mmCIF file of C-alpha atoms and ligand atoms in Angstrom:
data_model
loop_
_atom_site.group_PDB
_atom_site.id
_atom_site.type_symbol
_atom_site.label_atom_id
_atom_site.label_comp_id
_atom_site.label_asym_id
_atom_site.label_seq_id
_atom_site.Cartn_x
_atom_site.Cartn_y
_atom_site.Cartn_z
ATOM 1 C CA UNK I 259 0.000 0.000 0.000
ATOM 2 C CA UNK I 260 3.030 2.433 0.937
ATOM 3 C CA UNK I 261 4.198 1.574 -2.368
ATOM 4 C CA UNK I 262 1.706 2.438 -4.234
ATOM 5 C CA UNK I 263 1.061 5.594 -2.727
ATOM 6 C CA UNK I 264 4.382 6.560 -3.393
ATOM 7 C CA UNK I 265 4.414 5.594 -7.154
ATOM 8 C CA UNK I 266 1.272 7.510 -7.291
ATOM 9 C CA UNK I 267 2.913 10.720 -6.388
ATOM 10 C CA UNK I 268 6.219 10.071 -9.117
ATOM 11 C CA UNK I 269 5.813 12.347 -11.779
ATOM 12 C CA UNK I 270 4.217 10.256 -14.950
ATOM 13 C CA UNK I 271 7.018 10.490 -17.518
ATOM 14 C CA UNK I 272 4.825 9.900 -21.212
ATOM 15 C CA UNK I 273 6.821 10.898 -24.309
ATOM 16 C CA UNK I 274 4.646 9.677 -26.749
ATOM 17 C CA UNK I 275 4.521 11.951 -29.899
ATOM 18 C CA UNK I 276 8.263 13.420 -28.436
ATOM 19 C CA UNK I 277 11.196 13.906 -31.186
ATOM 20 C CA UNK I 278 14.275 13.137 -29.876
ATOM 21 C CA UNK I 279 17.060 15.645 -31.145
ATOM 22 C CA UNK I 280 19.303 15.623 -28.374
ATOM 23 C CA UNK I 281 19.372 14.681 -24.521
ATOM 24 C CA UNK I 282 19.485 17.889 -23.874
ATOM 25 C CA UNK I 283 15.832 18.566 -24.686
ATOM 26 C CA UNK I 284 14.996 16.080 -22.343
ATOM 27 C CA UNK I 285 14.495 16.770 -18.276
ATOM 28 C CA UNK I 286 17.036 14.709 -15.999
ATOM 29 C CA UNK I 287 13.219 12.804 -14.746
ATOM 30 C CA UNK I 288 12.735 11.437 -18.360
ATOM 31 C CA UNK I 289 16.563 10.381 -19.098
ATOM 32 C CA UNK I 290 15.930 8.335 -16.280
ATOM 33 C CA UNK I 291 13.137 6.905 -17.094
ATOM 34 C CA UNK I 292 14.516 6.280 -20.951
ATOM 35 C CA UNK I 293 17.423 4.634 -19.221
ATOM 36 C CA UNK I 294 15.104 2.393 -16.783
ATOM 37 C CA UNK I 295 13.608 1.014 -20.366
ATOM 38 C CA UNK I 296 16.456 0.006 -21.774
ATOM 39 C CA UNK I 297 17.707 -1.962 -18.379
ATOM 40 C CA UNK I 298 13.992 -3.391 -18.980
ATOM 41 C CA UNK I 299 14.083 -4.017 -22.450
ATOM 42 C CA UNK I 300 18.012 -5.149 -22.108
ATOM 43 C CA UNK I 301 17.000 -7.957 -19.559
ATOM 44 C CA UNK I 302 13.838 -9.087 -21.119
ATOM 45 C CA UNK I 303 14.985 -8.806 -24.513
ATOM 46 C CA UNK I 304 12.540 -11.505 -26.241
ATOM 47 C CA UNK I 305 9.781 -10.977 -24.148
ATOM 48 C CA UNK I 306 6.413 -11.167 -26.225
ATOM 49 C CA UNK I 307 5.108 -7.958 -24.133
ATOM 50 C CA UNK I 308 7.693 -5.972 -26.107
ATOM 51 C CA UNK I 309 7.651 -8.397 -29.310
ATOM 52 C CA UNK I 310 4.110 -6.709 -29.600
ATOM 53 C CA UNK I 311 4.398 -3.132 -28.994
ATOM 54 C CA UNK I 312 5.645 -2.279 -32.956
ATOM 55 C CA UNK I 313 3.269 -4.817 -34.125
ATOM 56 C CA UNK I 314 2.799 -4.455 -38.327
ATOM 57 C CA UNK I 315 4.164 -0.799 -37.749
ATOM 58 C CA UNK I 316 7.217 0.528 -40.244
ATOM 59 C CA UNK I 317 9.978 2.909 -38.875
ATOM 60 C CA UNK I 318 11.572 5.122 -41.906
ATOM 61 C CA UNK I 319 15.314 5.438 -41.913
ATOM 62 C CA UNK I 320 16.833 8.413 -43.925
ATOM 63 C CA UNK I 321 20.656 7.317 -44.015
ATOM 64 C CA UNK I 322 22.717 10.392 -45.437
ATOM 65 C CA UNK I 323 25.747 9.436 -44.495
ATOM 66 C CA UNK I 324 26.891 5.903 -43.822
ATOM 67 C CA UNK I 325 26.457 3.580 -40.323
ATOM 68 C CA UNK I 326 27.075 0.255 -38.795
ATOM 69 C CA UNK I 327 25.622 0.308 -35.692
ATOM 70 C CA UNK I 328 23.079 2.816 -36.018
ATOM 71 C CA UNK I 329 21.315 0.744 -38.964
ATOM 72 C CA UNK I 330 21.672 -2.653 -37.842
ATOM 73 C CA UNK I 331 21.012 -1.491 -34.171
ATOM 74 C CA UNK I 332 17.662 0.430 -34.754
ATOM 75 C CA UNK I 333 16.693 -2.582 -37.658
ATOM 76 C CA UNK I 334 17.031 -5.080 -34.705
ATOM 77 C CA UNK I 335 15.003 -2.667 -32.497
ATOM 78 C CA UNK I 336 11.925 -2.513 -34.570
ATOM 79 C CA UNK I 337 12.559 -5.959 -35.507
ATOM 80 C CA UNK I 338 12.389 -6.797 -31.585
ATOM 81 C CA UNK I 339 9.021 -4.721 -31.065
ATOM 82 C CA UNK I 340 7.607 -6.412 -33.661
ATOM 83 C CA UNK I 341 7.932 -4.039 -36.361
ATOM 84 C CA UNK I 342 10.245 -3.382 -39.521
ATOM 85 C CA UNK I 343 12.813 -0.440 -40.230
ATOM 86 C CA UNK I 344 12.695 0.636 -43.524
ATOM 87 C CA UNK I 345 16.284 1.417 -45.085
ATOM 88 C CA UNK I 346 15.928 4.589 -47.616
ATOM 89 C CA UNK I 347 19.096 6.122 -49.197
ATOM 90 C CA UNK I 348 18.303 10.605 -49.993
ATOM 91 C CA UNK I 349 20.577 9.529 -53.130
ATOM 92 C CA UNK I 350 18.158 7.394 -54.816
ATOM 93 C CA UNK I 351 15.067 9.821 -53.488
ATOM 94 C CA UNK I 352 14.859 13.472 -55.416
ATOM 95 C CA UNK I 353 15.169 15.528 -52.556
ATOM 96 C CA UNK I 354 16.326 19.158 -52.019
ATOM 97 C CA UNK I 355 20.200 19.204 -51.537
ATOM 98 C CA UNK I 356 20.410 20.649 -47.852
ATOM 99 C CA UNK I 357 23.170 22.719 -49.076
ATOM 100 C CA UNK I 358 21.211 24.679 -50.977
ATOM 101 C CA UNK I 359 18.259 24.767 -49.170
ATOM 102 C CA UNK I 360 15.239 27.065 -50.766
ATOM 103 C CA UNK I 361 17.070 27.400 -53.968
ATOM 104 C CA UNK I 362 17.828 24.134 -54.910
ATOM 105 C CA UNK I 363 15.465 21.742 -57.140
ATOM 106 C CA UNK I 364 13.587 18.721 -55.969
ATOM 107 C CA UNK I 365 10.799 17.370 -53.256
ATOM 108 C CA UNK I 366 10.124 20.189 -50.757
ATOM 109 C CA UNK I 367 10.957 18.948 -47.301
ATOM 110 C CA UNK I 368 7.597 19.469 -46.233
ATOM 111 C CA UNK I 369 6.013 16.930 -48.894
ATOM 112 C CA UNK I 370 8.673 14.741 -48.173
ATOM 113 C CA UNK I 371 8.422 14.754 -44.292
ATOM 114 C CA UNK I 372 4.436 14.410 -44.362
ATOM 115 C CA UNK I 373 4.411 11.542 -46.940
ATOM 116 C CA UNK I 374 6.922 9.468 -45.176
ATOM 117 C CA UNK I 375 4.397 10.377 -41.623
ATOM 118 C CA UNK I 376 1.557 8.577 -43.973
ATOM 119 C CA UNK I 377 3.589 5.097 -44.391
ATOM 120 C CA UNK I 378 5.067 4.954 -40.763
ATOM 121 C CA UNK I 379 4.560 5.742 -37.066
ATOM 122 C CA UNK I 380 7.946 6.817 -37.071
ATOM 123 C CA UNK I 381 11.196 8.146 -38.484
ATOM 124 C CA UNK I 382 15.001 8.534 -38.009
ATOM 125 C CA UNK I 383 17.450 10.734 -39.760
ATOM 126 C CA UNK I 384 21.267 10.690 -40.190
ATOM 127 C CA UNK I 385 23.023 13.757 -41.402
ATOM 128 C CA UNK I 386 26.949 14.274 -41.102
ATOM 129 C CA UNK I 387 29.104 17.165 -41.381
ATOM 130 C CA UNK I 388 30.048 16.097 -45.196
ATOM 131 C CA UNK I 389 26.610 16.500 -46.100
ATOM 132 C CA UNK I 390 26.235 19.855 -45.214
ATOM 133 C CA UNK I 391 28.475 23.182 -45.950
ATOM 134 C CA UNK I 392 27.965 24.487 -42.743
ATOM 135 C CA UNK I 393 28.168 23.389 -39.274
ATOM 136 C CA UNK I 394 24.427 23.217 -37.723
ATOM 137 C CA UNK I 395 22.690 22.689 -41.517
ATOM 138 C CA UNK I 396 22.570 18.962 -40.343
ATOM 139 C CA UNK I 397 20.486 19.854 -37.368
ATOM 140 C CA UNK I 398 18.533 22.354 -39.308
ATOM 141 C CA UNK I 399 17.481 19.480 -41.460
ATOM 142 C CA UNK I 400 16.023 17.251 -38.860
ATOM 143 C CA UNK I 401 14.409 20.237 -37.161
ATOM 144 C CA UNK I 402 12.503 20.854 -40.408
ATOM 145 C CA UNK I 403 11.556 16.971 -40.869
ATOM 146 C CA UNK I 404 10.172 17.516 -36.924
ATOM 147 C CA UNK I 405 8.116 20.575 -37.654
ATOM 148 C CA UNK I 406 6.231 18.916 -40.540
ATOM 149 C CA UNK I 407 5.883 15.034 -39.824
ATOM 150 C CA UNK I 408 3.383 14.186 -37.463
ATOM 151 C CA UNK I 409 4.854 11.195 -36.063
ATOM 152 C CA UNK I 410 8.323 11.382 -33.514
ATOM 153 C CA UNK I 411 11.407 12.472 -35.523
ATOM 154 C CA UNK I 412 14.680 10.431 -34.102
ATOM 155 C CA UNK I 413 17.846 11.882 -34.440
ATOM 156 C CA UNK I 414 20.608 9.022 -35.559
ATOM 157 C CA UNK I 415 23.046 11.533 -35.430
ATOM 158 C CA UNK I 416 23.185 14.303 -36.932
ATOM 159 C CA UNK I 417 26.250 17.498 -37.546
ATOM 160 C CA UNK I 418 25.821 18.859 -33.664
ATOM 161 C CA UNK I 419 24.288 15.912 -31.475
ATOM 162 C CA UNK I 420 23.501 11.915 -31.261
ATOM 163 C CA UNK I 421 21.018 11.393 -28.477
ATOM 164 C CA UNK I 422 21.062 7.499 -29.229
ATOM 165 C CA UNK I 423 24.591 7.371 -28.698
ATOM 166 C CA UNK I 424 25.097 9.375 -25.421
ATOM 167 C CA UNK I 425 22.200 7.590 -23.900
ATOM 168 C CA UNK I 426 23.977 4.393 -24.093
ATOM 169 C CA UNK I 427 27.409 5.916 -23.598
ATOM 170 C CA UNK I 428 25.742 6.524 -19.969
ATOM 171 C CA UNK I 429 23.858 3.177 -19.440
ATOM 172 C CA UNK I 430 27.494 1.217 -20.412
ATOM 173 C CA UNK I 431 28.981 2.961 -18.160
ATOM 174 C CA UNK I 432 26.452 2.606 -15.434
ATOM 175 C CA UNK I 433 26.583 -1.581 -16.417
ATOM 176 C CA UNK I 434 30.086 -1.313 -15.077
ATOM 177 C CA UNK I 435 30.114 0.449 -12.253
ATOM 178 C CA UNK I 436 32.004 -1.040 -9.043
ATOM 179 C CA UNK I 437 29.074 -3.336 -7.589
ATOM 180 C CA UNK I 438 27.094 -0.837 -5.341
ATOM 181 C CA UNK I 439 28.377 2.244 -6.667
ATOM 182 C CA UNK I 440 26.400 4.684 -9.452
ATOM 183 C CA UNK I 441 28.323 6.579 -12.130
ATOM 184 C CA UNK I 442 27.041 9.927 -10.115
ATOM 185 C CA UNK I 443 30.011 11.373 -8.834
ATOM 186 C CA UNK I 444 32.344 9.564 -11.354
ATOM 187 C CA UNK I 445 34.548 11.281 -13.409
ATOM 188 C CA UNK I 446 34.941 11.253 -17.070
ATOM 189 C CA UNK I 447 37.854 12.084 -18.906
ATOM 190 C CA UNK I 448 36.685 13.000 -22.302
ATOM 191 C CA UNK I 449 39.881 13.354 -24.462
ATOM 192 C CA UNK I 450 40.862 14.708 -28.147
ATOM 193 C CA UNK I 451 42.562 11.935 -30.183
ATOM 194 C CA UNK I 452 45.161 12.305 -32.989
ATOM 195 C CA UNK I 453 43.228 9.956 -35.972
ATOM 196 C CA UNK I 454 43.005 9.796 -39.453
ATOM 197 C CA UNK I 455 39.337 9.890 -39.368
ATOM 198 C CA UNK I 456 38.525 13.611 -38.972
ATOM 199 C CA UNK I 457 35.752 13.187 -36.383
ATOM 200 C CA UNK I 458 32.559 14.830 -36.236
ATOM 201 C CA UNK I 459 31.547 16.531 -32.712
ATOM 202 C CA UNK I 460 28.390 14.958 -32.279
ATOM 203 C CA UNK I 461 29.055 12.053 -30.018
ATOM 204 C CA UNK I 462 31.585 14.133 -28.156
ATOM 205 C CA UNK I 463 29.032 16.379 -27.577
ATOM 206 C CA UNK I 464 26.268 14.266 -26.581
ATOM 207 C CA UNK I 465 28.686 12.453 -24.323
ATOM 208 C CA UNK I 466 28.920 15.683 -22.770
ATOM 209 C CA UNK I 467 25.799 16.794 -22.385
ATOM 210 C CA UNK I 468 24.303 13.707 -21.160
ATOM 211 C CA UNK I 469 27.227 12.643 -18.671
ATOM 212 C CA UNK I 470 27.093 16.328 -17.142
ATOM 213 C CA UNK I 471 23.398 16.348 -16.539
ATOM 214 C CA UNK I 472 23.419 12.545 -15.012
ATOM 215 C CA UNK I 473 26.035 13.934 -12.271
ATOM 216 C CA UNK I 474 29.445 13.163 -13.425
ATOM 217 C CA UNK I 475 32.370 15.244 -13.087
ATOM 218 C CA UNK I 476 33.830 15.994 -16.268
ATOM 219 C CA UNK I 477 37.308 16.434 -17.705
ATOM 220 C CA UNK I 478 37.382 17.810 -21.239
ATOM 221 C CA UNK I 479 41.270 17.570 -22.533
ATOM 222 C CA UNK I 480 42.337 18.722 -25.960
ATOM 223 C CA UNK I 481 45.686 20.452 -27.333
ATOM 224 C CA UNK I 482 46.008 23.843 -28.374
ATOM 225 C CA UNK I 483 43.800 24.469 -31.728
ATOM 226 C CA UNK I 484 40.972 21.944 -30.869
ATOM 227 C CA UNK I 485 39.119 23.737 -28.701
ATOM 228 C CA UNK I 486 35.162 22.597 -29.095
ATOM 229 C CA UNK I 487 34.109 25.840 -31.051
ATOM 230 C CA UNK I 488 29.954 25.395 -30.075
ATOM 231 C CA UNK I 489 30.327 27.647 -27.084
ATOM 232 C CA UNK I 490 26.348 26.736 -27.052
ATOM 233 C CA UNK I 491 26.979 23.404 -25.919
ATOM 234 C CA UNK I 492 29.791 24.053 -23.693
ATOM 235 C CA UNK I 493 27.868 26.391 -21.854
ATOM 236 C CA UNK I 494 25.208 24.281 -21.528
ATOM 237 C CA UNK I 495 27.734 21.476 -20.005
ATOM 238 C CA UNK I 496 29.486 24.075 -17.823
ATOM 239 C CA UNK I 497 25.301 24.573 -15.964
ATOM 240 C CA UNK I 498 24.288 20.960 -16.040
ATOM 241 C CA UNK I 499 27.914 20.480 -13.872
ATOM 242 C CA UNK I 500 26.668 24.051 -11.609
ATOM 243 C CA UNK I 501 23.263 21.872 -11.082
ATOM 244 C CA UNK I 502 24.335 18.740 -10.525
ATOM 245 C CA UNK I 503 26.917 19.611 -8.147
ATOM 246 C CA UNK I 504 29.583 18.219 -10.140
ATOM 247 C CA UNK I 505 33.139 19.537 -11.675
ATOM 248 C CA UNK I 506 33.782 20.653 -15.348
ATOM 249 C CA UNK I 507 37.295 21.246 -15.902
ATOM 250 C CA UNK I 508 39.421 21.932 -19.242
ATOM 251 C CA UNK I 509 42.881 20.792 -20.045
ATOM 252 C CA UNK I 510 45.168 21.189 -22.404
ATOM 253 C CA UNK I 511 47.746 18.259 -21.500
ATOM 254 C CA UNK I 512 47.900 14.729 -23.337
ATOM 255 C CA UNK I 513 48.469 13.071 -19.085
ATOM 256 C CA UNK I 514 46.890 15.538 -16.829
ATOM 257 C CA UNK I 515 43.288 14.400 -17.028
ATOM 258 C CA UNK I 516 43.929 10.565 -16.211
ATOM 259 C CA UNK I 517 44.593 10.565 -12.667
ATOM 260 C CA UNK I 518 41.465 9.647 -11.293
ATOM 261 C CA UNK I 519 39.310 9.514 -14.216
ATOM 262 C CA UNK I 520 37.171 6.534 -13.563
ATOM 263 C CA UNK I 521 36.158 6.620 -17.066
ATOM 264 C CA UNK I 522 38.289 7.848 -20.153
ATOM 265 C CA UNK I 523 36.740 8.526 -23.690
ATOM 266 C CA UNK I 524 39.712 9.272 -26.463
ATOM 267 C CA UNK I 525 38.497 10.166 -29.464
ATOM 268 C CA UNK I 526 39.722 12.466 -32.665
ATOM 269 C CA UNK I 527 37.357 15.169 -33.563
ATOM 270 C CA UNK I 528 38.251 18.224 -36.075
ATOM 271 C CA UNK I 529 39.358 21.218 -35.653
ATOM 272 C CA UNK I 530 37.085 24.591 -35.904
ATOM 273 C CA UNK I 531 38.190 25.680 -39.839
ATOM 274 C CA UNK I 532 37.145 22.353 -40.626
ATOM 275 C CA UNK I 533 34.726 23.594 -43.401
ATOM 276 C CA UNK I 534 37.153 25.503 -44.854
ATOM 277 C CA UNK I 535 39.961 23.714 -45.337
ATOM 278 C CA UNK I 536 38.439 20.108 -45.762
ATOM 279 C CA UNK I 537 39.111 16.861 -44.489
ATOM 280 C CA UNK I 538 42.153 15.651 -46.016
ATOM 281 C CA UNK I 539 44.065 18.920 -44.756
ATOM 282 C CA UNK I 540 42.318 18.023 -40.960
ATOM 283 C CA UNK I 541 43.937 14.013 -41.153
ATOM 284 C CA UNK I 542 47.126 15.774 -42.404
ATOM 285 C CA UNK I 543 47.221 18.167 -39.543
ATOM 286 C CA UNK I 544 45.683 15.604 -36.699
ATOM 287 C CA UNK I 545 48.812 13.252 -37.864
ATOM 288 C CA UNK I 546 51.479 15.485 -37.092
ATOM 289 C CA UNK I 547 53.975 14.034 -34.931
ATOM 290 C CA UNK I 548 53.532 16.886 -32.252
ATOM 291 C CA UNK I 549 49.819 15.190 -31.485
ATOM 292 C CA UNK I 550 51.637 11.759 -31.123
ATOM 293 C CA UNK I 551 50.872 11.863 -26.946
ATOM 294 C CA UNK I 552 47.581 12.214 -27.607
ATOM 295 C CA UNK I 553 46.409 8.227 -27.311
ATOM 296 C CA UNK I 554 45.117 6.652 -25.080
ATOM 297 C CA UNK I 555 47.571 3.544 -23.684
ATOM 298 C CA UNK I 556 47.804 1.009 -21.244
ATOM 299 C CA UNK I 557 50.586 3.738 -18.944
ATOM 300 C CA UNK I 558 47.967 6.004 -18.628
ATOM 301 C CA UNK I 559 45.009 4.312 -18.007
ATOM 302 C CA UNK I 560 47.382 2.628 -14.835
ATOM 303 C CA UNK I 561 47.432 6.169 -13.880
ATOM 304 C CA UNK I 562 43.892 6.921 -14.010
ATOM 305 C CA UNK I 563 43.299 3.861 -11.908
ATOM 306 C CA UNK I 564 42.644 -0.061 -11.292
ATOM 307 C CA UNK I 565 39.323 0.228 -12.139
ATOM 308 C CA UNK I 566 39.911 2.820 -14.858
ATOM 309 C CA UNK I 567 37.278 2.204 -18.058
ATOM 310 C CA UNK I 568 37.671 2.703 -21.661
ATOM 311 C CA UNK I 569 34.760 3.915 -23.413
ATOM 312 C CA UNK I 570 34.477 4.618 -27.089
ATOM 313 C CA UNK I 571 31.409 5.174 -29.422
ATOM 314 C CA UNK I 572 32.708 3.291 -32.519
ATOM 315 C CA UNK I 573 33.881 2.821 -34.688
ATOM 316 C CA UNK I 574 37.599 3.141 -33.193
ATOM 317 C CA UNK I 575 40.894 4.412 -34.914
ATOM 318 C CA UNK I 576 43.119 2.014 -32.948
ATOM 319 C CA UNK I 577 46.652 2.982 -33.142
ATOM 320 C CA UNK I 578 45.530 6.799 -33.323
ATOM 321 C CA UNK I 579 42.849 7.004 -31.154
ATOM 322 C CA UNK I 580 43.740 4.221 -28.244
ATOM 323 C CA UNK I 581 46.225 1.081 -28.554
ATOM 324 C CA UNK I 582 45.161 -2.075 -29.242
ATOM 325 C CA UNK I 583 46.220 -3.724 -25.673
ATOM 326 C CA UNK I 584 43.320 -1.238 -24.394
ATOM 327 C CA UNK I 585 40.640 -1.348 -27.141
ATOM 328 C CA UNK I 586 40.730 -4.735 -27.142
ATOM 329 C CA UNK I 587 41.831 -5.781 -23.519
ATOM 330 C CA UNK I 588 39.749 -5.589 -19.878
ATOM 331 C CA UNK I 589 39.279 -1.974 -19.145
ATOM 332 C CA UNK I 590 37.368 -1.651 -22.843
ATOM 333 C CA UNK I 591 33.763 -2.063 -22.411
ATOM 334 C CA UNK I 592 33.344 -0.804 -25.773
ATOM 335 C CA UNK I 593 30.817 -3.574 -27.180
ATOM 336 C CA UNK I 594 28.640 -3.212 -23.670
ATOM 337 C CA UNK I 595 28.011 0.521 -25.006
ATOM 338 C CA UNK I 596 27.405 -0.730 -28.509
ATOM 339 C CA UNK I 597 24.806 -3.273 -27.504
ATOM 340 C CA UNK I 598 23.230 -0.564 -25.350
ATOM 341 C CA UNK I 599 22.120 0.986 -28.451
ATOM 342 C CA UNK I 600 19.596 -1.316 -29.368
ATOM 343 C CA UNK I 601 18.002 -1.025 -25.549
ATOM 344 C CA UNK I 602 18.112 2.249 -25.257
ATOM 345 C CA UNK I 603 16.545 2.836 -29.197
ATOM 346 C CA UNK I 604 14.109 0.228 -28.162
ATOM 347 C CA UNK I 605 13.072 1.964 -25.138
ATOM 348 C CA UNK I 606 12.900 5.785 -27.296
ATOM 349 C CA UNK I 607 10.813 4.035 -29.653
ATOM 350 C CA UNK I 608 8.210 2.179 -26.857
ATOM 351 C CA UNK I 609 8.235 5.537 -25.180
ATOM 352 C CA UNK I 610 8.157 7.887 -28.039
ATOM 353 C CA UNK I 611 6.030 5.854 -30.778
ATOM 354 C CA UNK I 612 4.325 2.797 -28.898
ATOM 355 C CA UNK I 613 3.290 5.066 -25.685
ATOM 356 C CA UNK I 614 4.744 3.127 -23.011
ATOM 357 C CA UNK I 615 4.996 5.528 -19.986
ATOM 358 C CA UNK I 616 6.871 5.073 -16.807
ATOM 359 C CA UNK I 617 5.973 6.146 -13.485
ATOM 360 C CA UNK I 618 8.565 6.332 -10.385
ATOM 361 C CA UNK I 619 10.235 3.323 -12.250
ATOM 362 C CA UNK I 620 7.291 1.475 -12.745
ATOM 363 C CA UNK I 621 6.210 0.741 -16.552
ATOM 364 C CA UNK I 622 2.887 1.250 -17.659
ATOM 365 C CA UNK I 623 2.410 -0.594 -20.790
ATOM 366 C CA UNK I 624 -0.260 0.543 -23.234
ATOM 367 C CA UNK I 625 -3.824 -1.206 -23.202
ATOM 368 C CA UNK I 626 -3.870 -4.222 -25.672
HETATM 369 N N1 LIG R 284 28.485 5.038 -33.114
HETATM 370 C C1 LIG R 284 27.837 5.065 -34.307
HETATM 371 O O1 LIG R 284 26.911 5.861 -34.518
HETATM 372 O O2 LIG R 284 28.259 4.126 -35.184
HETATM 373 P P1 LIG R 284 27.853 4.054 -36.732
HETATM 374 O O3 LIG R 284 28.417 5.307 -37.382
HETATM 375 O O4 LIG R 284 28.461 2.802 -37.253
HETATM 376 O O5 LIG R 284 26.359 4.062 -36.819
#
């Protein structure tokens, strides 16, 4: 009876209808809740109460830029509720270029958003940086999708943010936590890389954003040059550390940031002329021998501790980003965080699409 009076009094967390463009958008209440989900859907995986929930029901994929996990991770997810993802290249569509916006020829967005609302209950939309001209056009582009399809808009990353990513950046990380312990009040080391990859920001921001609002301290280290230039999202970091209670520190020193770190995440991203000067001049630059410190290796990860993680989003530039002893060796829990992106897609597609709510940890399921 106590029980129940005190679920009746958690706030009711229902996203349905809810696009997901970043975590950010989201309160700290309904992250939680997303995250409870996934733990659900993770350790019930085949359950027929979930095998149900996307019954008949199509999810539209608009793949811009190329993926791995995203595509096979959100196919198994609506293939898990019952449902079927739906694979559609812009290329062989006859779209408007986002570069050119208004100007250039082809289906409106509009048109395109609202017929793709009339096939299936829900959508998701890559976008990278190469895509685009500008920083923030890839973001534009999913915002305008949002504002004209009626059903949820998921963002599967896009040129500023990738909610699906930091989501289960956060619940890895919270599968291997010290028995007892939470990742609130654990510190993240979130490192630049050298790499050959030229590295969008998106998952370093998310990682950021969503790790700073679920109370970790956080450690942002980069050389000289690679400062994050989206003082928007910094900012935003620098307050969701002031509210949580936490520390947000930057450094500027390949070492420094280890010591402690019960988490370290080393990964290449490009510098802030990127659009101008292109990505082969970015790999040539990122290579230079004065970066070559900046990896993560077995020495330092001694320093940052015994229990000392490696995290990464994937897909990893070993040898650049992090050695192969660590990638590939005990601290990694690399392939925990890429399964978590099928429970915690699962769970933003129950909530968002299927209208499964949560209250004070408690699932409500939606009436048969
Ligand atoms: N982490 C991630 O989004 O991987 P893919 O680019 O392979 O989808």
């Amino acid at each position: 009876m106590a029980d129940k009076k005190k679920s009746a009094k958690a706030q009711l967390i229902d996203l349905r209808g809810r696009d997901v463009i970043t975590t950010q958008e989201f309160s700290v209440a309904e992250l939680e809740a997303i995250l409870a989900l996934a733990l659900e859907m993770k350790k019930n995986r085949y359950s027929e109460r979930h095998a149900k929930l996307m019954l008949r029901q199509t999810f539209t994929m608009l793949f811009y830029n190329p993926s791995l996990r995203t595509r096979q991770s959100f196919e198994a997810a609506a293939t898990e509720l019952g449902g079927h993802a739906q694979f559609l290249e812009p290329k062989a569509m006859r779209l408007k270029s986002v570069s050119g916006k208004k100007d250039s020829a082809g289906e409106s967005i509009h048109d395109a958003a609202k017929v793709i609302a009339r096939y299936s209950t829900g959508m998701g939309i890559r976008i990278l940086e190469n895509s685009v001209d500008k920083y923030g056009d890839g973001n534009w582009l999913l915002r305008e999708y949002a504002k004209f399809a009626d059903i949820p808009v998921l963002n599967m990353a896009d040129d500023i943010y990738h909610p699906c990513q930091g989501l289960a950046d956060n619940m890895g990380m919270r599968l291997n936590v010290p028995q007892g312990e939470s990742t609130r009040g654990k510190t993240l080391l979130q490192t630049w890389a050298s790499g050959k990859l030229a590295r969008s920001y998106c998952s370093v921001h998310e990682s950021l954003l969503i790790n700073s609002r679920l109370g970790m301290n956080i450690r942002l280290a980069f050389p000289k040059g690679y400062e994050l230039p989206d003082t928007r999202v910094l900012d935003a970091v620098r307050e969701n550390c002031k509210r949580a209670g936490t520390k947000f520190e930057m450094i500027n020193d390949p070492l420094a940031g280890y010591e402690g770190s019960d988490y370290v995440y080393s990964r290449n991203w490009f510098g802030p002329d990127f659009y101008q000067i292109g990505k082969d001049a970015e790999i040539a630059r990122a290579s230079d021998r004065k970066y070559k410190d900046w990896i993560c290796d077995e020495r330092k990860m001694k320093i940052a501790g015994p229990n000392a993680k490696f995290i990464h989003p994937m897909p990893v530039d070993e040898e650049h980003e992090v050695t192969p002893e660590v990638n590939r060796g005990p601290r990694s829990i690399i392939m925990d965080i890429a399964e978590c992106r099928l429970h915690v897609q699962k769970a933003l597609m129950a909530m968002t699409i299927c209208g499964v709510k949560m209250q004070g940890g408690r699932i409500i399921w939606p009436k048969k």
